[in-house]
Tab-separated table of C-alpha atoms and ligand atoms in Angstrom:
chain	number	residue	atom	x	y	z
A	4	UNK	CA	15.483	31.186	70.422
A	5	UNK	CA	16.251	28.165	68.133
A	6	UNK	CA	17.460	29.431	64.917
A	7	UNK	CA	15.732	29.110	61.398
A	8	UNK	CA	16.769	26.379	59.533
A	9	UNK	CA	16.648	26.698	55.762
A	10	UNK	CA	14.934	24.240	53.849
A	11	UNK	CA	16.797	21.378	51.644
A	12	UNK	CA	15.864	20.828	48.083
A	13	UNK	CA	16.209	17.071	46.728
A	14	UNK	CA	18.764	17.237	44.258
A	15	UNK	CA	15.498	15.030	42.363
A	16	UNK	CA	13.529	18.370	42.034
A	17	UNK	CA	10.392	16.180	41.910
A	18	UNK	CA	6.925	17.255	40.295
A	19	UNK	CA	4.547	17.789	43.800
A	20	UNK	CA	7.308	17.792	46.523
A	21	UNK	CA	6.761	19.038	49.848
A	22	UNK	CA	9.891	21.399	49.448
A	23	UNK	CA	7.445	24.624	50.017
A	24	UNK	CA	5.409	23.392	52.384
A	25	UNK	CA	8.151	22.065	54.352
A	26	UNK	CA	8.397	25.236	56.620
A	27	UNK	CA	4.722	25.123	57.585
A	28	UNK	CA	4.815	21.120	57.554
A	29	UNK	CA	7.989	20.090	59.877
A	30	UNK	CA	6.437	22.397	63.032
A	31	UNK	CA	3.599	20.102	62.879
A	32	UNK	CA	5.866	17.139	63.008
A	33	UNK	CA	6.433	15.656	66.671
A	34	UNK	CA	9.857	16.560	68.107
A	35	UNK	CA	12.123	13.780	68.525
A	36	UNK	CA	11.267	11.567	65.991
A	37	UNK	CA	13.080	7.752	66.611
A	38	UNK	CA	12.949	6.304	63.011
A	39	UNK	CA	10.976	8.661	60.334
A	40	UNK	CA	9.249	6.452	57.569
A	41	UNK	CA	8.876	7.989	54.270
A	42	UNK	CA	5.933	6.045	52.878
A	43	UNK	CA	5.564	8.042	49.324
A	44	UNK	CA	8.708	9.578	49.614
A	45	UNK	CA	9.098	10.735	45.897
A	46	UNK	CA	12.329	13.215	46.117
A	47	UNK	CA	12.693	12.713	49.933
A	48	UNK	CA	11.996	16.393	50.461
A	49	UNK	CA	10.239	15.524	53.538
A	50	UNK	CA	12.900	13.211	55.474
A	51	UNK	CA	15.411	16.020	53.722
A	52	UNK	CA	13.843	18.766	56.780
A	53	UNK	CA	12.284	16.871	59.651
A	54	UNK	CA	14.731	15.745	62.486
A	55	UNK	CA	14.772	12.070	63.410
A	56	UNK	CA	17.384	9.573	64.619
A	57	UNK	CA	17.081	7.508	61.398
A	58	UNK	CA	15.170	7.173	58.426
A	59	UNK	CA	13.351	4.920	56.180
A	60	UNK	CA	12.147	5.843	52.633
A	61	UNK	CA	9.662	4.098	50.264
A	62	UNK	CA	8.016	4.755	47.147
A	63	UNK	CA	6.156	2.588	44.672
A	64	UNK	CA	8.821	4.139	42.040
A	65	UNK	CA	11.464	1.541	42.396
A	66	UNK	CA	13.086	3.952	39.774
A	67	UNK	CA	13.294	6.458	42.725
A	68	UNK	CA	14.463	4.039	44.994
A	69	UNK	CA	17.785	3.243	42.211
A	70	UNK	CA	17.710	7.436	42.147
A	71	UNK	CA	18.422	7.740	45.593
A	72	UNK	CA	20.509	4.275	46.280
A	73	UNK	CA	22.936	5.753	43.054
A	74	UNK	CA	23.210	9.330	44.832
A	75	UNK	CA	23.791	7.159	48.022
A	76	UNK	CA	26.145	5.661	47.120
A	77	UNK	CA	27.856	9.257	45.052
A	78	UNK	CA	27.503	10.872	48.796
A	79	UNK	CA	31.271	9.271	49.561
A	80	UNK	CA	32.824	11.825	47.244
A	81	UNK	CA	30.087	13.712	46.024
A	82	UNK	CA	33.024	16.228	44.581
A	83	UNK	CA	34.125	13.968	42.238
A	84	UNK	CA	30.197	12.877	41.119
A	85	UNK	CA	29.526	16.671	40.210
A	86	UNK	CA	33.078	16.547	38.221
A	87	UNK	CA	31.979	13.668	36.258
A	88	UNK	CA	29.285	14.539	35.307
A	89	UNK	CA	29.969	17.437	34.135
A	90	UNK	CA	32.360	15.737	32.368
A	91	UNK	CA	29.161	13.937	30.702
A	92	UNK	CA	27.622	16.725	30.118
A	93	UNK	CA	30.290	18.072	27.992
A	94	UNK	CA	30.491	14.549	26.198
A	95	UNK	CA	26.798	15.290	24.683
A	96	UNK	CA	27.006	18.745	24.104
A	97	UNK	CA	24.330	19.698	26.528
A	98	UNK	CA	24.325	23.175	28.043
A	99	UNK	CA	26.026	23.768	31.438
A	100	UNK	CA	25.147	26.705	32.740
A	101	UNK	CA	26.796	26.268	36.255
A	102	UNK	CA	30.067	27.005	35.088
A	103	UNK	CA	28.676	30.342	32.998
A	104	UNK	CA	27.598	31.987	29.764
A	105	UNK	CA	26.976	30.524	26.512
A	106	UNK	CA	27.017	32.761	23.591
A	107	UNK	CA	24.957	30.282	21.438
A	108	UNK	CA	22.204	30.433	24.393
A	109	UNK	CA	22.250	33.673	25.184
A	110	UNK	CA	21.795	34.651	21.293
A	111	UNK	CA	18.597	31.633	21.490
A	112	UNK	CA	16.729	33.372	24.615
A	113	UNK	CA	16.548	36.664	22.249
A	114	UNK	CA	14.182	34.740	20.025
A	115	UNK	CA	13.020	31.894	21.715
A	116	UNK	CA	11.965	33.073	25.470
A	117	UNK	CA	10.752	30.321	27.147
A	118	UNK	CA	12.494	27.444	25.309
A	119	UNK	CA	15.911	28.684	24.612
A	120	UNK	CA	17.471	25.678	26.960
A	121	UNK	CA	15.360	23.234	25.263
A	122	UNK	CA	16.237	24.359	21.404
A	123	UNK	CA	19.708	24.204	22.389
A	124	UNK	CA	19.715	20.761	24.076
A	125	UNK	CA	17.061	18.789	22.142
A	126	UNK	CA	19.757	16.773	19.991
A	127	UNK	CA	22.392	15.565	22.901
A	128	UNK	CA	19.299	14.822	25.392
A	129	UNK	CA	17.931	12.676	22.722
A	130	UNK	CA	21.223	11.031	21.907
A	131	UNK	CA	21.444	10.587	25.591
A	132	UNK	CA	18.009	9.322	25.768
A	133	UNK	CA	19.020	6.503	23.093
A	134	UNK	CA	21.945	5.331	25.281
A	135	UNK	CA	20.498	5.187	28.216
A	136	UNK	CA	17.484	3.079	27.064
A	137	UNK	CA	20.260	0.769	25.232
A	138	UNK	CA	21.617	0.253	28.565
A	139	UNK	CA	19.357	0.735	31.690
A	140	UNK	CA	22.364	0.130	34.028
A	141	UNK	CA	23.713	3.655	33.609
A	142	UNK	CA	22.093	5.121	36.479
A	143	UNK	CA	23.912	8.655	35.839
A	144	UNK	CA	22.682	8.528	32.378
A	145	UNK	CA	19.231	8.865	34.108
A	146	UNK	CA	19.976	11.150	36.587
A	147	UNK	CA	21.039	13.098	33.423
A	148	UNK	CA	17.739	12.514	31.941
A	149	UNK	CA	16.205	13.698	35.153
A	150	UNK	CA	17.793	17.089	34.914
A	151	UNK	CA	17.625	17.921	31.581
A	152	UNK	CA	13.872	16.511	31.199
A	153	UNK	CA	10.922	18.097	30.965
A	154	UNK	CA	9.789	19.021	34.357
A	155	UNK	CA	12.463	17.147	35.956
A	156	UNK	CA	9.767	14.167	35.616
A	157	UNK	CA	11.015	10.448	35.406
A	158	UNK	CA	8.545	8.442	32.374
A	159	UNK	CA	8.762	5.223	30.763
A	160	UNK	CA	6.630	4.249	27.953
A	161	UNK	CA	4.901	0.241	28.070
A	162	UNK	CA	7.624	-0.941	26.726
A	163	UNK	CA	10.281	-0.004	29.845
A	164	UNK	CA	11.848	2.656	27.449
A	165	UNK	CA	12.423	6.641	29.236
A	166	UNK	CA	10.085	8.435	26.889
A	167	UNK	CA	10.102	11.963	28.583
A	168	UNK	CA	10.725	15.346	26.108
A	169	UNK	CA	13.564	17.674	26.419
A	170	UNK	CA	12.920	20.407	28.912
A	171	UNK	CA	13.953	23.924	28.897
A	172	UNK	CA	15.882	23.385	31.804
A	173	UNK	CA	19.846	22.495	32.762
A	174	UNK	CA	22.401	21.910	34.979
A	175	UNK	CA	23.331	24.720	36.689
A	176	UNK	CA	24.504	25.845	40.606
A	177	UNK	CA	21.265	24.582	42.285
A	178	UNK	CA	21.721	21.406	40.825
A	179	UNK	CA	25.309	20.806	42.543
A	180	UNK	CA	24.017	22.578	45.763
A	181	UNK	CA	21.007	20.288	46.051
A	182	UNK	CA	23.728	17.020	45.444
A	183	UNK	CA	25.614	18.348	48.305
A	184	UNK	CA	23.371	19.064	50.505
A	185	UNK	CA	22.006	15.489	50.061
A	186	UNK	CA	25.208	13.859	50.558
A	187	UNK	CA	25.922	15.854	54.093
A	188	UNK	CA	22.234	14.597	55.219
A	189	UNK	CA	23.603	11.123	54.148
A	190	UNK	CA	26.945	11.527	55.696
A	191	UNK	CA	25.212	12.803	59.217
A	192	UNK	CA	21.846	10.778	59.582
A	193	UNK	CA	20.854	7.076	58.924
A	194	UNK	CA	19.575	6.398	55.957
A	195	UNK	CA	17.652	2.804	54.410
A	196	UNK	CA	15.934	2.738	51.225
A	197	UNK	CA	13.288	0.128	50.943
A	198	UNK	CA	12.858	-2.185	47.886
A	199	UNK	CA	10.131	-0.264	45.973
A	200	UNK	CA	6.790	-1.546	47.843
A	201	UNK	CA	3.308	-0.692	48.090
A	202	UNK	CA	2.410	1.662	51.019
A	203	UNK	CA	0.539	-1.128	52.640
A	204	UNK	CA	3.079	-3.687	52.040
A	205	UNK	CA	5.827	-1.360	53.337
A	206	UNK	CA	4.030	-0.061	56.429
A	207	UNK	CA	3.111	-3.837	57.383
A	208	UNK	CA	6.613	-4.904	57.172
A	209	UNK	CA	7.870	-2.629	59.460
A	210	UNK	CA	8.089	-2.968	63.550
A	211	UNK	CA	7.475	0.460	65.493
A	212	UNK	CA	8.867	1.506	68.377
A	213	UNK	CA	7.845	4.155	70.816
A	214	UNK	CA	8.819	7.453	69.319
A	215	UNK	CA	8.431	6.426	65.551
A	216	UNK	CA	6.445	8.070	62.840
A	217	UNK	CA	5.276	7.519	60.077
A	218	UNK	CA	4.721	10.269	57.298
A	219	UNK	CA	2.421	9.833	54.123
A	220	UNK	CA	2.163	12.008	51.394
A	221	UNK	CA	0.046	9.985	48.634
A	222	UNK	CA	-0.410	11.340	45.024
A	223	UNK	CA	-4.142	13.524	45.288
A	224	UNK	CA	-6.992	11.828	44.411
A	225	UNK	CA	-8.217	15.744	42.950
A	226	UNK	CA	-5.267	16.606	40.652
A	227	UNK	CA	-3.216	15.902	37.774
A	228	UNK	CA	0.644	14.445	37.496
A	229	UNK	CA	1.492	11.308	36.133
A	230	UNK	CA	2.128	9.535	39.261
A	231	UNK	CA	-1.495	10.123	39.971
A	232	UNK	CA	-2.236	8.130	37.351
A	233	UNK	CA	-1.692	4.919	39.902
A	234	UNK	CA	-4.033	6.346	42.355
A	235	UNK	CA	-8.153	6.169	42.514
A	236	UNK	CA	-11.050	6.245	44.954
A	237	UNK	CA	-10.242	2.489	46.101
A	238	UNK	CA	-6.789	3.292	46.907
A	239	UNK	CA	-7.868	6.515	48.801
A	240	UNK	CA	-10.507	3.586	50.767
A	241	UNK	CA	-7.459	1.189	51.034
A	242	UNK	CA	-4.993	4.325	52.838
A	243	UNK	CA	-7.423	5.540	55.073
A	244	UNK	CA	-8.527	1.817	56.537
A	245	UNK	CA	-4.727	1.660	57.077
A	246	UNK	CA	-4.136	4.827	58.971
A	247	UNK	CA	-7.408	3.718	61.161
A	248	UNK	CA	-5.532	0.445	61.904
A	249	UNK	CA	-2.363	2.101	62.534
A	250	UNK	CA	-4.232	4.719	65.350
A	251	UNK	CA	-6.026	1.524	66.685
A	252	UNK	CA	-2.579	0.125	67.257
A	253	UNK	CA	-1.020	3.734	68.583
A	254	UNK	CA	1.076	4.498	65.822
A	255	UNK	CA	1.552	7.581	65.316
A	256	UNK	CA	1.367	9.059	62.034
A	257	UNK	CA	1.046	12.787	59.460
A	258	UNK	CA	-0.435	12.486	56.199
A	259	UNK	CA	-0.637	15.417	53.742
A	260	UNK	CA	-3.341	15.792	51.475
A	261	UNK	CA	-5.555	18.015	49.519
A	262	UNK	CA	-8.968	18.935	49.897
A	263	UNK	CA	-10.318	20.516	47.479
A	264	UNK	CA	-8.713	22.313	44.142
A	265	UNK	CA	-10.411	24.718	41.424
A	266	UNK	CA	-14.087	23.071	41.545
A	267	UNK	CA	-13.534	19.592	42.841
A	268	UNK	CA	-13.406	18.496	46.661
A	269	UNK	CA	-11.776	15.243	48.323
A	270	UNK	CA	-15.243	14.363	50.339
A	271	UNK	CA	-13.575	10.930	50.966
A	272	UNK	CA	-10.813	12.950	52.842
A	273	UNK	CA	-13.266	14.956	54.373
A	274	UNK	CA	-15.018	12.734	56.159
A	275	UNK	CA	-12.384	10.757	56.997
A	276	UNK	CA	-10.365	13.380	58.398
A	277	UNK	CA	-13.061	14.549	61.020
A	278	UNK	CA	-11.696	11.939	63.621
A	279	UNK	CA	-8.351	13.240	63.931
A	280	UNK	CA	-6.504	16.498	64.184
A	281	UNK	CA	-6.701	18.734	61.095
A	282	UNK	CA	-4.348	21.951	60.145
A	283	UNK	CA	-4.573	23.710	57.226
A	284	UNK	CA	-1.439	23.992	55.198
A	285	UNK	CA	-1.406	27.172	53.159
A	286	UNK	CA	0.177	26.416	49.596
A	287	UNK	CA	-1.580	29.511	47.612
A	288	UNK	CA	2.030	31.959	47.719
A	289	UNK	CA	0.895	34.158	44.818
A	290	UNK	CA	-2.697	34.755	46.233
A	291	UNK	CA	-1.159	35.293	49.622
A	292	UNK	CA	0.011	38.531	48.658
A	293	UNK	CA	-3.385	39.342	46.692
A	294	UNK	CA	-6.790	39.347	48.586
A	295	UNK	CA	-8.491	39.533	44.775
A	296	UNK	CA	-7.529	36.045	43.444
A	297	UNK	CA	-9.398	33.808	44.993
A	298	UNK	CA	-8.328	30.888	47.049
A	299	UNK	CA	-8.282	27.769	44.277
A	300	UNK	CA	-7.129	25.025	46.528
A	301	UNK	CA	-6.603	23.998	50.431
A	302	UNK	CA	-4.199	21.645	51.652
A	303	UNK	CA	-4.374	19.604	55.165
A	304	UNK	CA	-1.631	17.558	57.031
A	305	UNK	CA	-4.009	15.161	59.343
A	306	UNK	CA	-2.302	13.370	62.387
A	307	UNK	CA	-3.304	10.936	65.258
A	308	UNK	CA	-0.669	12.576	67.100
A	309	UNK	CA	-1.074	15.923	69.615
A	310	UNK	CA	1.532	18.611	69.783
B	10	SAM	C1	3.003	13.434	46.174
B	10	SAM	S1	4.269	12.314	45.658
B	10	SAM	C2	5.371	12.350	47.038
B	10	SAM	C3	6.268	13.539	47.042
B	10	SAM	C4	7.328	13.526	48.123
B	10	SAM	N1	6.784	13.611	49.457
B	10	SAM	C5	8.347	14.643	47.916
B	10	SAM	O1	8.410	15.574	48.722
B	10	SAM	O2	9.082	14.587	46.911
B	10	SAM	C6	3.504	10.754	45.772
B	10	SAM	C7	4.415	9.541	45.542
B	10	SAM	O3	3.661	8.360	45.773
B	10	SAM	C8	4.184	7.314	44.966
B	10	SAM	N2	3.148	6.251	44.922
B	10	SAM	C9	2.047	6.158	44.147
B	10	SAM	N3	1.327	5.065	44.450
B	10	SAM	C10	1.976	4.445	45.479
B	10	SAM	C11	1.723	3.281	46.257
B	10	SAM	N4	0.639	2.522	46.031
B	10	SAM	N5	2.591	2.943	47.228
B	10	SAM	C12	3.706	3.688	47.462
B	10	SAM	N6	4.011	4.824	46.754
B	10	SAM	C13	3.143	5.196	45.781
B	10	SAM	C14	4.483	8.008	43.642
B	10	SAM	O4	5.470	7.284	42.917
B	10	SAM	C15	4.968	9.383	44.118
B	10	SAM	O5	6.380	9.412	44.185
């Protein structure tokens, strides 16, 4: 019996990854993937826990794409990366819980529950915030930002400045276990960042070979995050005519999507999706274990490709 593998977590902890729906998702995958494309690859949680030869991520985000090319490129000596930066971390003042027990903190959870992290770190994130929108080149500065932010999210205002809010969140052992883990998948597999593109621009660019595949995992047309924000009803059109025209060509390809959530339902998806193979991806944990709450939300992975 092959044994269980345990699934990675990007060390970008990104709003709407696939990281618990990986388990369900990757036996759905075919089995000896050539080259794995990562259309909306966000975190990378996806490429993270499917097995392929090599790998090709995308996203619109070209602030994800620096992300991941800067973590890249820390993968050498990933060590020393976690070493620096806690070095940084110390240079603001920002909490650090990885390396233990703050009295300060511990006395701010008594009164402030749910925010203790983000009373205590407000002032250096902000000071942190100022530098690195002084100088955009600092890629750890925003890697910082990225941990310490609310939600993990990466946002920048009109003007190009990083505008997210403190979060009531730090660095502590899962943030170091997540960097290594990413740097062994980047020291064992082949990995190529795109430039940034559009989903359509980036899966046109590409020559397939037998034994590719090609994963998408668009924002939902159905539900909120800010990333969402770029997609709409023509876009949804615009994906779908593309995944016809890949089948047409026999590409083979997975998308992950959502059909419907609290009262609304994706009937472009739905009607779409009837021509290919459907599963139903179970992402209600709490409810699982409690027949009373009812079901709020169902989520599909559709593919052109049998098992
Ligand atoms: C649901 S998230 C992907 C999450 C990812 N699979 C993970 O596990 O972390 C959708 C991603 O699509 C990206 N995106 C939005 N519009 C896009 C477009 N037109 N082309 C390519 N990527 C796009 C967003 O930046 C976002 O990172």
């Amino acid at each position: 019996m092959k044994k269980a593998q345990r699934t990675i977590r990007s060390p970008l902890f990104y709003v709407g990854d696939k990281y618990k729906l990986m388990p369900q998702l990757k036996n759905l995958f075919p089995q000896n993937i050539k080259t794995f494309y990562d259309v909306f690859c966000g975190g990378g949680s996806a490429s993270l826990n499917i097995v392929a030869e090599s790998y090709v991520l995308n996203d619109i985000n070209d602030k994800i794409i620096e992300l991941h090319q800067f973590l890249q490129e820390q993968a050498n000596d990933i060590e020393q990366f976690i070493e620096s930066m806690h070095k940084l971390i110390n240079k603001y003042g920002l909490s650090l819980s990885e390396i233990g027990k703050n009295n300060e903190i511990e006395n701010l959870k008594k009164v402030h529950i749910k925010t203790y992290f983000s009373k205590y770190n407000k002032e250096p994130y902000m000071n942190l915030r100022t530098d690195y929108n002084k100088n955009q080149s600092k890629t750890e500065l925003l890697y910082l930002l990225l941990i310490y932010g609310f939600n993990h999210m990466i946002r920048f205002n009109a003007q190009g400045q990083f505008n997210l809010p403190v979060g009531n969140v730090d660095w502590n052992k899962n943030v170091s276990a997540a960097l290594r883990n990413y740097a062994s998948w980047i020291a064992h597999n082949t990995v190529k960042l795109s430039k940034g593109l559009d989903f359509e621009a980036f899966v046109l660019s590409q020559t397939y070979k037998k034994g590719d595949f090609i994963y998408f995992d668009p924002p939902y047309l159905i539900t909120f995050s800010d990333y969402n924000k770029l997609w709409n009803e023509a876009e949804e059109y615009r994906l779908y005519a593309l995944l016809d025209k890949l089948s047409d060509n026999g590409i083979y390809w997975g998308l992950s999507n959502m059909l419907y959530h609290k009262e609304k339902t994706n009937t472009i998806l739905k009607h779409w999706a009837e021509k290919y193979i459907k599963y139903d991806i179970d992402s209600n944990y709490i409810s699982r274990f409690d027949n009373s709450i009812k079901k709020q939300s169902k989520e599909l992975f559709v593919t052109n490709y049998n098992r």
